[in-house]
Amino acid sequence: MKPLAVALPLLGGIGAVLAVFSYSGSFSTKPPAAPAWQETQAEPPLPEVQAVPRPQAQVSMPLVEFTKLYNSIEQLADEAEVVIEGTALDSTPIPYRESESSERTVSLTKVRVQVTKSFSDGIKRGDVLTVVEAGGFNTKQGLGLGEKFNLPPEELSEVVDVQMDGIPVMSQGDRVLLFLSQARTVHYLDEPFYGILGMYQGKFHIQDQEGRVFRSVSQYDEAISKDLATPKTDAEALIQTHIQAKKGSVQRQSLFPCCSQSLIKTRATKKAPSNERAFFRAVLKASSKPEPPKGPRLLTEPCFHPSPYAGRYPFSTESRMNSCANAQRRSEPWPMCALRSNTLSSVMPCVCHTTPSVW
């Protein structure tokens, strides 16, 4: 059977996926460890993972323009939270719906990747990370092809391989070099997961026999990306150099920037709209209250949840409560974004509790 090639417009939900997979930040759910790239020869070999064939039927979906292009390994290493080499253990489709009433599903895939080499502190060889990619297996009915092409009922349940820009998601046995960011503003899974930096731009295939790494290029527009084919040892040296260089300074842009006290005080005066004055006055009040004898110290500069409410103050109480509750439930290292019971009001801020060493 010849592969089915159908160009579809991008589903609305994928735009959200693109935004999630493009931000940068630096947090770790695990205690700091020695640089994991310093591997030793004494480590036992990891179990071999056999590759599996993909279905022949394919649907190739062109993407909208990227918000950012990554056309060098150095650039990817600078902005990724986590950089690893690994092997895909398995992949599972996520039938995500944009709404409960929608019959269409956005094609997403959960991939478990076992780390064979880590360049990031807190992640070591043998760890298994969950990565979510856009694309993967879906049914013709889920993609809306039945209505669009008037397909007969017996074809609606057929499974196809959805490929963004013609690039397939990882499958079992794939050896990859990944530049990752942890997803924090969407909850496709009830567990922490990572997204590939720049959708698929931070995913490289490892060719062990030829000793090189490369990434797939869009079949629609090669100008938006380069394969960046590089000898594996050279790529590892570049990554190691750039990650080490970041450690002596502010490593990555924080997803939860602390507002300076001067900014907060300015926004709490008559120079700001009335709704913002109320919000920032509450922030000042919360940050000035004494801390309980036990527990982490309250930062003097409060932190704010950036999305989906960035730039819109005041946040609703419900939004802040949900954001903080989700952070704690999912054990996400925001770190410990907690609501203070003595500031419950319509302008209650979500205040980050942490220590300077963590920040």
Tab-separated table of C-alpha atoms in Angstrom:
chain	number	residue	atom	x	y	z
A	1	MET	CA	0.000	0.000	0.000
A	2	LYS	CA	1.349	3.400	-0.911
A	3	PRO	CA	1.793	5.867	1.973
A	4	LEU	CA	-1.052	8.296	2.362
A	5	ALA	CA	0.263	11.860	2.128
A	6	VAL	CA	-2.243	14.546	3.056
A	7	ALA	CA	-1.342	18.159	3.862
A	8	LEU	CA	-3.562	19.505	6.615
A	9	PRO	CA	-3.766	22.907	8.284
A	10	LEU	CA	-2.304	22.983	11.754
A	11	LEU	CA	-4.778	22.058	14.488
A	12	GLY	CA	-5.397	24.867	16.934
A	13	GLY	CA	-4.007	22.985	19.891
A	14	ILE	CA	-0.641	22.445	18.254
A	15	GLY	CA	0.004	26.183	18.449
A	16	ALA	CA	-0.123	25.846	22.218
A	17	VAL	CA	2.265	22.919	22.028
A	18	LEU	CA	4.674	25.013	19.977
A	19	ALA	CA	4.662	27.780	22.591
A	20	VAL	CA	5.236	25.327	25.427
A	21	PHE	CA	8.106	23.630	23.727
A	22	SER	CA	9.910	26.866	23.019
A	23	TYR	CA	10.363	28.488	26.441
A	24	SER	CA	13.433	28.290	28.524
A	25	GLY	CA	13.966	27.942	32.222
A	26	SER	CA	16.190	26.282	34.790
A	27	PHE	CA	14.867	24.121	37.533
A	28	SER	CA	15.599	20.576	38.621
A	29	THR	CA	13.383	18.119	40.469
A	30	LYS	CA	16.440	16.322	41.803
A	31	PRO	CA	19.283	17.402	44.097
A	32	PRO	CA	22.358	18.753	42.321
A	33	ALA	CA	24.844	16.085	41.326
A	34	ALA	CA	28.260	16.007	39.793
A	35	PRO	CA	28.242	16.809	36.078
A	36	ALA	CA	26.750	13.703	34.535
A	37	TRP	CA	28.789	13.918	31.342
A	38	GLN	CA	31.773	12.713	33.347
A	39	GLU	CA	31.054	9.056	32.626
A	40	THR	CA	33.242	6.216	33.781
A	41	GLN	CA	34.128	3.073	31.883
A	42	ALA	CA	33.073	0.960	34.879
A	43	GLU	CA	29.383	1.658	34.361
A	44	PRO	CA	27.412	-1.469	33.392
A	45	PRO	CA	25.866	-1.505	29.917
A	46	LEU	CA	22.195	-0.576	29.625
A	47	PRO	CA	19.744	-3.120	28.164
A	48	GLU	CA	19.483	-3.047	24.371
A	49	VAL	CA	16.258	-1.692	22.899
A	50	GLN	CA	15.075	-3.123	19.598
A	51	ALA	CA	13.714	-0.769	16.934
A	52	VAL	CA	10.140	-1.312	15.741
A	53	PRO	CA	8.705	-0.581	12.265
A	54	ARG	CA	6.324	2.335	11.721
A	55	PRO	CA	2.949	2.054	9.941
A	56	GLN	CA	3.022	2.841	6.226
A	57	ALA	CA	0.099	5.260	6.194
A	58	GLN	CA	1.260	8.805	6.950
A	59	VAL	CA	-0.301	12.225	7.297
A	60	SER	CA	2.191	15.052	6.878
A	61	MET	CA	1.153	18.299	8.584
A	62	PRO	CA	2.916	21.580	7.745
A	63	LEU	CA	3.577	23.769	10.774
A	64	VAL	CA	3.102	27.474	11.149
A	65	GLU	CA	6.243	29.592	11.360
A	66	PHE	CA	8.424	28.950	14.379
A	67	THR	CA	8.600	31.647	17.000
A	68	LYS	CA	12.337	31.000	17.150
A	69	LEU	CA	14.820	29.188	14.952
A	70	TYR	CA	17.723	27.231	16.410
A	71	ASN	CA	20.386	26.791	13.766
A	72	SER	CA	23.399	25.899	15.858
A	73	ILE	CA	24.218	23.369	18.553
A	74	GLU	CA	25.652	26.182	20.658
A	75	GLN	CA	22.339	28.058	20.606
A	76	LEU	CA	20.406	24.947	21.593
A	77	ALA	CA	22.843	24.186	24.423
A	78	ASP	CA	22.549	27.751	25.728
A	79	GLU	CA	18.760	27.653	26.010
A	80	ALA	CA	17.943	24.039	26.872
A	81	GLU	CA	17.204	23.122	30.477
A	82	VAL	CA	18.311	19.537	29.978
A	83	VAL	CA	20.629	18.004	27.382
A	84	ILE	CA	20.891	14.226	27.130
A	85	GLU	CA	21.737	11.363	24.856
A	86	GLY	CA	19.373	8.437	25.147
A	87	THR	CA	17.362	5.605	23.674
A	88	ALA	CA	13.597	5.668	23.159
A	89	LEU	CA	12.144	2.801	25.195
A	90	ASP	CA	8.562	3.081	23.984
A	91	SER	CA	5.995	5.572	22.725
A	92	THR	CA	2.310	6.010	23.563
A	93	PRO	CA	-0.239	8.188	21.706
A	94	ILE	CA	-1.983	10.864	23.785
A	95	PRO	CA	-5.536	11.402	22.447
A	96	TYR	CA	-5.710	15.033	23.542
A	97	ARG	CA	-8.914	16.928	22.730
A	98	GLU	CA	-9.033	20.709	22.544
A	99	SER	CA	-12.449	20.588	24.222
A	100	GLU	CA	-14.780	17.912	25.579
A	101	SER	CA	-17.234	18.509	22.738
A	102	SER	CA	-14.585	18.245	20.017
A	103	GLU	CA	-14.418	15.006	18.041
A	104	ARG	CA	-10.985	15.854	16.717
A	105	THR	CA	-7.898	14.925	18.679
A	106	VAL	CA	-4.562	16.721	18.592
A	107	SER	CA	-1.843	14.203	17.771
A	108	LEU	CA	0.623	14.021	20.654
A	109	THR	CA	2.968	11.226	21.678
A	110	LYS	CA	4.478	10.342	25.048
A	111	VAL	CA	7.974	8.885	24.667
A	112	ARG	CA	10.005	7.357	27.491
A	113	VAL	CA	13.700	7.964	26.908
A	114	GLN	CA	16.415	6.175	28.870
A	115	VAL	CA	19.449	8.398	29.406
A	116	THR	CA	22.750	7.001	28.132
A	117	LYS	CA	24.707	10.227	28.692
A	118	SER	CA	23.658	13.397	30.519
A	119	PHE	CA	25.178	16.848	30.262
A	120	SER	CA	22.841	18.252	32.943
A	121	ASP	CA	23.182	18.164	36.713
A	122	GLY	CA	20.528	16.170	38.532
A	123	ILE	CA	20.024	13.713	35.672
A	124	LYS	CA	22.209	10.653	35.382
A	125	ARG	CA	22.837	7.721	33.099
A	126	GLY	CA	20.043	5.172	33.390
A	127	ASP	CA	17.328	7.693	34.307
A	128	VAL	CA	14.133	7.528	32.262
A	129	LEU	CA	12.609	10.858	31.157
A	130	THR	CA	9.129	11.417	29.746
A	131	VAL	CA	9.116	13.516	26.569
A	132	VAL	CA	5.979	14.692	24.752
A	133	GLU	CA	6.186	15.313	21.002
A	134	ALA	CA	3.661	16.766	18.578
A	135	GLY	CA	2.590	14.137	16.066
A	136	GLY	CA	2.427	10.353	16.194
A	137	PHE	CA	-0.273	7.759	15.717
A	138	ASN	CA	-3.889	8.840	15.330
A	139	THR	CA	-7.001	7.577	13.574
A	140	LYS	CA	-8.444	9.084	10.420
A	141	GLN	CA	-11.581	9.920	12.376
A	142	GLY	CA	-9.575	11.650	15.099
A	143	LEU	CA	-7.868	13.795	12.486
A	144	GLY	CA	-11.179	14.802	10.934
A	145	LEU	CA	-10.334	13.127	7.618
A	146	GLY	CA	-13.656	11.312	7.450
A	147	GLU	CA	-15.663	14.486	7.068
A	148	LYS	CA	-13.042	16.306	5.005
A	149	PHE	CA	-12.642	13.552	2.385
A	150	ASN	CA	-15.982	11.775	2.823
A	151	LEU	CA	-14.311	8.511	3.812
A	152	PRO	CA	-16.376	5.340	4.262
A	153	PRO	CA	-17.050	4.272	7.893
A	154	GLU	CA	-14.729	1.260	7.687
A	155	GLU	CA	-11.730	3.544	7.056
A	156	LEU	CA	-12.299	5.896	9.992
A	157	SER	CA	-10.612	3.618	12.524
A	158	GLU	CA	-7.458	3.167	10.428
A	159	VAL	CA	-4.311	4.334	12.191
A	160	VAL	CA	-1.972	6.771	10.465
A	161	ASP	CA	1.399	8.217	11.403
A	162	VAL	CA	1.060	12.007	11.807
A	163	GLN	CA	4.333	13.798	11.044
A	164	MET	CA	4.875	17.492	11.699
A	165	ASP	CA	6.621	18.985	8.670
A	166	GLY	CA	7.197	15.406	7.543
A	167	ILE	CA	9.305	14.601	10.620
A	168	PRO	CA	8.218	11.512	12.604
A	169	VAL	CA	8.180	11.330	16.380
A	170	MET	CA	10.638	9.078	18.172
A	171	SER	CA	9.922	5.364	18.135
A	172	GLN	CA	11.266	2.447	20.140
A	173	GLY	CA	14.984	1.924	19.672
A	174	ASP	CA	15.795	5.396	18.335
A	175	ARG	CA	19.153	6.740	19.556
A	176	VAL	CA	18.822	10.481	20.064
A	177	LEU	CA	20.514	13.619	21.339
A	178	LEU	CA	17.829	15.833	22.900
A	179	PHE	CA	17.730	19.478	23.961
A	180	LEU	CA	14.776	19.708	26.347
A	181	SER	CA	12.688	22.117	28.403
A	182	GLN	CA	10.299	21.051	31.132
A	183	ALA	CA	6.643	21.750	30.343
A	184	ARG	CA	4.894	23.811	33.026
A	185	THR	CA	1.891	25.546	31.484
A	186	VAL	CA	0.033	22.605	29.944
A	187	HIS	CA	-1.026	19.367	31.546
A	188	TYR	CA	-1.364	16.685	28.904
A	189	LEU	CA	-0.165	14.123	31.454
A	190	ASP	CA	-0.532	13.584	35.184
A	191	GLU	CA	3.233	13.483	35.536
A	192	PRO	CA	6.125	15.864	34.863
A	193	PHE	CA	7.349	15.777	31.284
A	194	TYR	CA	9.709	17.513	28.902
A	195	GLY	CA	9.241	19.030	25.481
A	196	ILE	CA	11.859	19.290	22.766
A	197	LEU	CA	13.261	22.781	22.367
A	198	GLY	CA	11.797	24.438	19.273
A	199	MET	CA	9.251	21.645	18.609
A	200	TYR	CA	11.561	19.232	16.765
A	201	GLN	CA	14.583	21.508	16.302
A	202	GLY	CA	16.254	20.142	19.435
A	203	LYS	CA	15.999	16.471	18.391
A	204	PHE	CA	19.063	14.858	16.811
A	205	HIS	CA	19.545	11.291	15.631
A	206	ILE	CA	22.718	9.489	16.641
A	207	GLN	CA	24.465	7.346	14.033
A	208	ASP	CA	26.876	5.288	16.094
A	209	GLN	CA	28.519	3.554	13.138
A	210	GLU	CA	29.357	6.835	11.399
A	211	GLY	CA	30.002	8.599	14.706
A	212	ARG	CA	27.838	11.630	13.975
A	213	VAL	CA	24.630	13.360	15.011
A	214	PHE	CA	22.129	15.097	12.752
A	215	ARG	CA	18.537	16.300	12.809
A	216	SER	CA	15.724	15.905	10.294
A	217	VAL	CA	14.796	18.863	8.112
A	218	SER	CA	11.303	20.003	7.164
A	219	GLN	CA	10.172	18.536	3.857
A	220	TYR	CA	8.231	21.730	3.163
A	221	ASP	CA	10.853	24.398	3.714
A	222	GLU	CA	14.487	23.484	4.267
A	223	ALA	CA	15.295	27.152	4.805
A	224	ILE	CA	13.727	27.085	8.284
A	225	SER	CA	16.181	24.519	9.558
A	226	LYS	CA	19.571	22.925	8.960
A	227	ASP	CA	20.436	19.317	9.689
A	228	LEU	CA	23.518	20.458	11.678
A	229	ALA	CA	25.249	17.139	10.941
A	230	THR	CA	28.288	17.033	13.233
A	231	PRO	CA	30.749	14.407	14.457
A	232	LYS	CA	29.357	13.123	17.743
A	233	THR	CA	32.507	13.911	19.714
A	234	ASP	CA	32.544	17.496	18.404
A	235	ALA	CA	28.886	17.995	19.322
A	236	GLU	CA	29.503	16.680	22.841
A	237	ALA	CA	32.474	19.005	23.284
A	238	LEU	CA	30.413	22.026	22.165
A	239	ILE	CA	27.579	21.129	24.535
A	240	GLN	CA	29.920	20.561	27.463
A	241	THR	CA	31.723	23.867	26.874
A	242	HIS	CA	28.546	25.941	26.669
A	243	ILE	CA	26.893	24.333	29.685
A	244	GLN	CA	29.999	24.841	31.814
A	245	ALA	CA	30.232	28.475	30.705
A	246	LYS	CA	26.698	29.158	31.918
A	247	LYS	CA	27.302	27.901	35.437
A	248	GLY	CA	29.316	30.899	36.549
A	249	SER	CA	26.557	33.360	35.720
A	250	VAL	CA	22.800	33.490	35.542
A	251	GLN	CA	22.331	30.130	33.889
A	252	ARG	CA	18.993	30.576	32.177
A	253	GLN	CA	16.163	33.013	32.073
A	254	SER	CA	13.834	32.323	34.981
A	255	LEU	CA	10.266	31.393	34.197
A	256	PHE	CA	9.260	33.196	37.379
A	257	PRO	CA	11.128	36.505	37.362
A	258	CYS	CA	11.199	38.307	40.684
A	259	CYS	CA	9.983	41.852	40.503
A	260	SER	CA	12.292	44.352	42.171
A	261	GLN	CA	11.002	46.088	45.272
A	262	SER	CA	11.247	49.427	43.478
A	263	LEU	CA	9.010	48.171	40.686
A	264	ILE	CA	6.493	46.746	43.141
A	265	LYS	CA	6.389	49.978	45.125
A	266	THR	CA	5.953	51.981	41.927
A	267	ARG	CA	3.062	49.835	40.785
A	268	ALA	CA	1.477	50.077	44.223
A	269	THR	CA	1.223	53.870	43.972
A	270	LYS	CA	-1.168	56.112	42.102
A	271	LYS	CA	0.999	55.795	39.007
A	272	ALA	CA	-0.654	52.460	38.251
A	273	PRO	CA	-4.297	51.627	37.417
A	274	SER	CA	-6.491	51.004	40.434
A	275	ASN	CA	-6.688	47.240	39.927
A	276	GLU	CA	-2.889	46.961	39.714
A	277	ARG	CA	-2.432	49.165	42.779
A	278	ALA	CA	-4.550	46.781	44.808
A	279	PHE	CA	-2.628	43.773	43.576
A	280	PHE	CA	0.836	45.123	44.274
A	281	ARG	CA	-0.199	46.552	47.632
A	282	ALA	CA	-1.207	43.029	48.575
A	283	VAL	CA	2.179	41.806	47.337
A	284	LEU	CA	3.977	44.316	49.537
A	285	LYS	CA	1.827	43.359	52.499
A	286	ALA	CA	2.485	39.662	51.975
A	287	SER	CA	6.241	40.099	51.613
A	288	SER	CA	6.488	42.203	54.772
A	289	LYS	CA	4.805	39.680	57.076
A	290	PRO	CA	7.111	37.683	59.370
A	291	GLU	CA	7.812	34.108	58.421
A	292	PRO	CA	6.811	31.173	60.640
A	293	PRO	CA	9.680	29.775	62.735
A	294	LYS	CA	9.821	26.640	60.569
A	295	GLY	CA	9.835	26.232	56.824
A	296	PRO	CA	11.651	27.959	53.960
A	297	ARG	CA	12.330	31.671	53.955
A	298	LEU	CA	10.021	33.962	52.000
A	299	LEU	CA	11.740	35.884	49.262
A	300	THR	CA	11.556	39.638	49.722
A	301	GLU	CA	10.858	39.877	46.009
A	302	PRO	CA	7.688	37.916	45.162
A	303	CYS	CA	7.432	35.796	42.055
A	304	PHE	CA	4.542	35.568	39.646
A	305	HIS	CA	3.191	32.770	37.513
A	306	PRO	CA	3.959	33.918	33.957
A	307	SER	CA	1.428	32.075	31.841
A	308	PRO	CA	-1.337	32.129	30.743
A	309	TYR	CA	-1.808	35.339	32.710
A	310	ALA	CA	1.491	37.101	31.980
A	311	GLY	CA	1.099	40.860	31.844
A	312	ARG	CA	-2.467	40.822	33.126
A	313	TYR	CA	-2.843	41.924	36.738
A	314	PRO	CA	-4.491	41.248	39.020
A	315	PHE	CA	-4.734	37.491	38.586
A	316	SER	CA	-7.991	35.944	39.721
A	317	THR	CA	-7.771	34.191	43.067
A	318	GLU	CA	-8.935	30.943	41.481
A	319	SER	CA	-6.232	31.106	38.806
A	320	ARG	CA	-3.466	31.585	41.356
A	321	MET	CA	-4.798	28.868	43.615
A	322	ASN	CA	-5.014	26.400	40.735
A	323	SER	CA	-1.538	27.260	39.480
A	324	CYS	CA	0.056	26.821	42.884
A	325	ALA	CA	-1.921	23.696	43.683
A	326	ASN	CA	-0.909	22.135	40.376
A	327	ALA	CA	2.730	22.983	41.019
A	328	GLN	CA	2.654	21.237	44.376
A	329	ARG	CA	0.577	18.285	43.144
A	330	ARG	CA	2.920	17.656	40.239
A	331	SER	CA	6.021	18.288	42.388
A	332	GLU	CA	7.208	20.843	39.875
A	333	PRO	CA	10.268	22.799	41.011
A	334	TRP	CA	8.872	26.301	40.811
A	335	PRO	CA	10.053	25.977	43.683
A	336	MET	CA	7.249	25.334	46.187
A	337	CYS	CA	5.016	28.120	44.956
A	338	ALA	CA	2.640	28.430	47.900
A	339	LEU	CA	-0.367	30.506	48.863
A	340	ARG	CA	-0.221	32.267	52.202
A	341	SER	CA	-3.431	31.858	54.168
A	342	ASN	CA	-3.143	35.321	55.686
A	343	THR	CA	-3.309	36.986	52.263
A	344	LEU	CA	-6.449	35.334	50.906
A	345	SER	CA	-8.272	38.005	48.968
A	346	SER	CA	-9.190	38.884	45.407
A	347	VAL	CA	-5.668	40.193	44.883
A	348	MET	CA	-3.758	37.453	46.675
A	349	PRO	CA	-0.357	36.820	45.081
A	350	CYS	CA	1.201	33.418	44.621
A	351	VAL	CA	4.430	33.850	46.566
A	352	CYS	CA	7.454	31.668	45.931
A	353	HIS	CA	9.078	30.158	48.998
A	354	THR	CA	12.674	29.229	48.389
A	355	THR	CA	16.236	29.914	49.419
A	356	PRO	CA	18.793	32.100	47.621
A	357	SER	CA	20.915	29.064	46.755
A	358	VAL	CA	18.027	27.490	44.854
A	359	TRP	CA	17.171	30.701	43.057
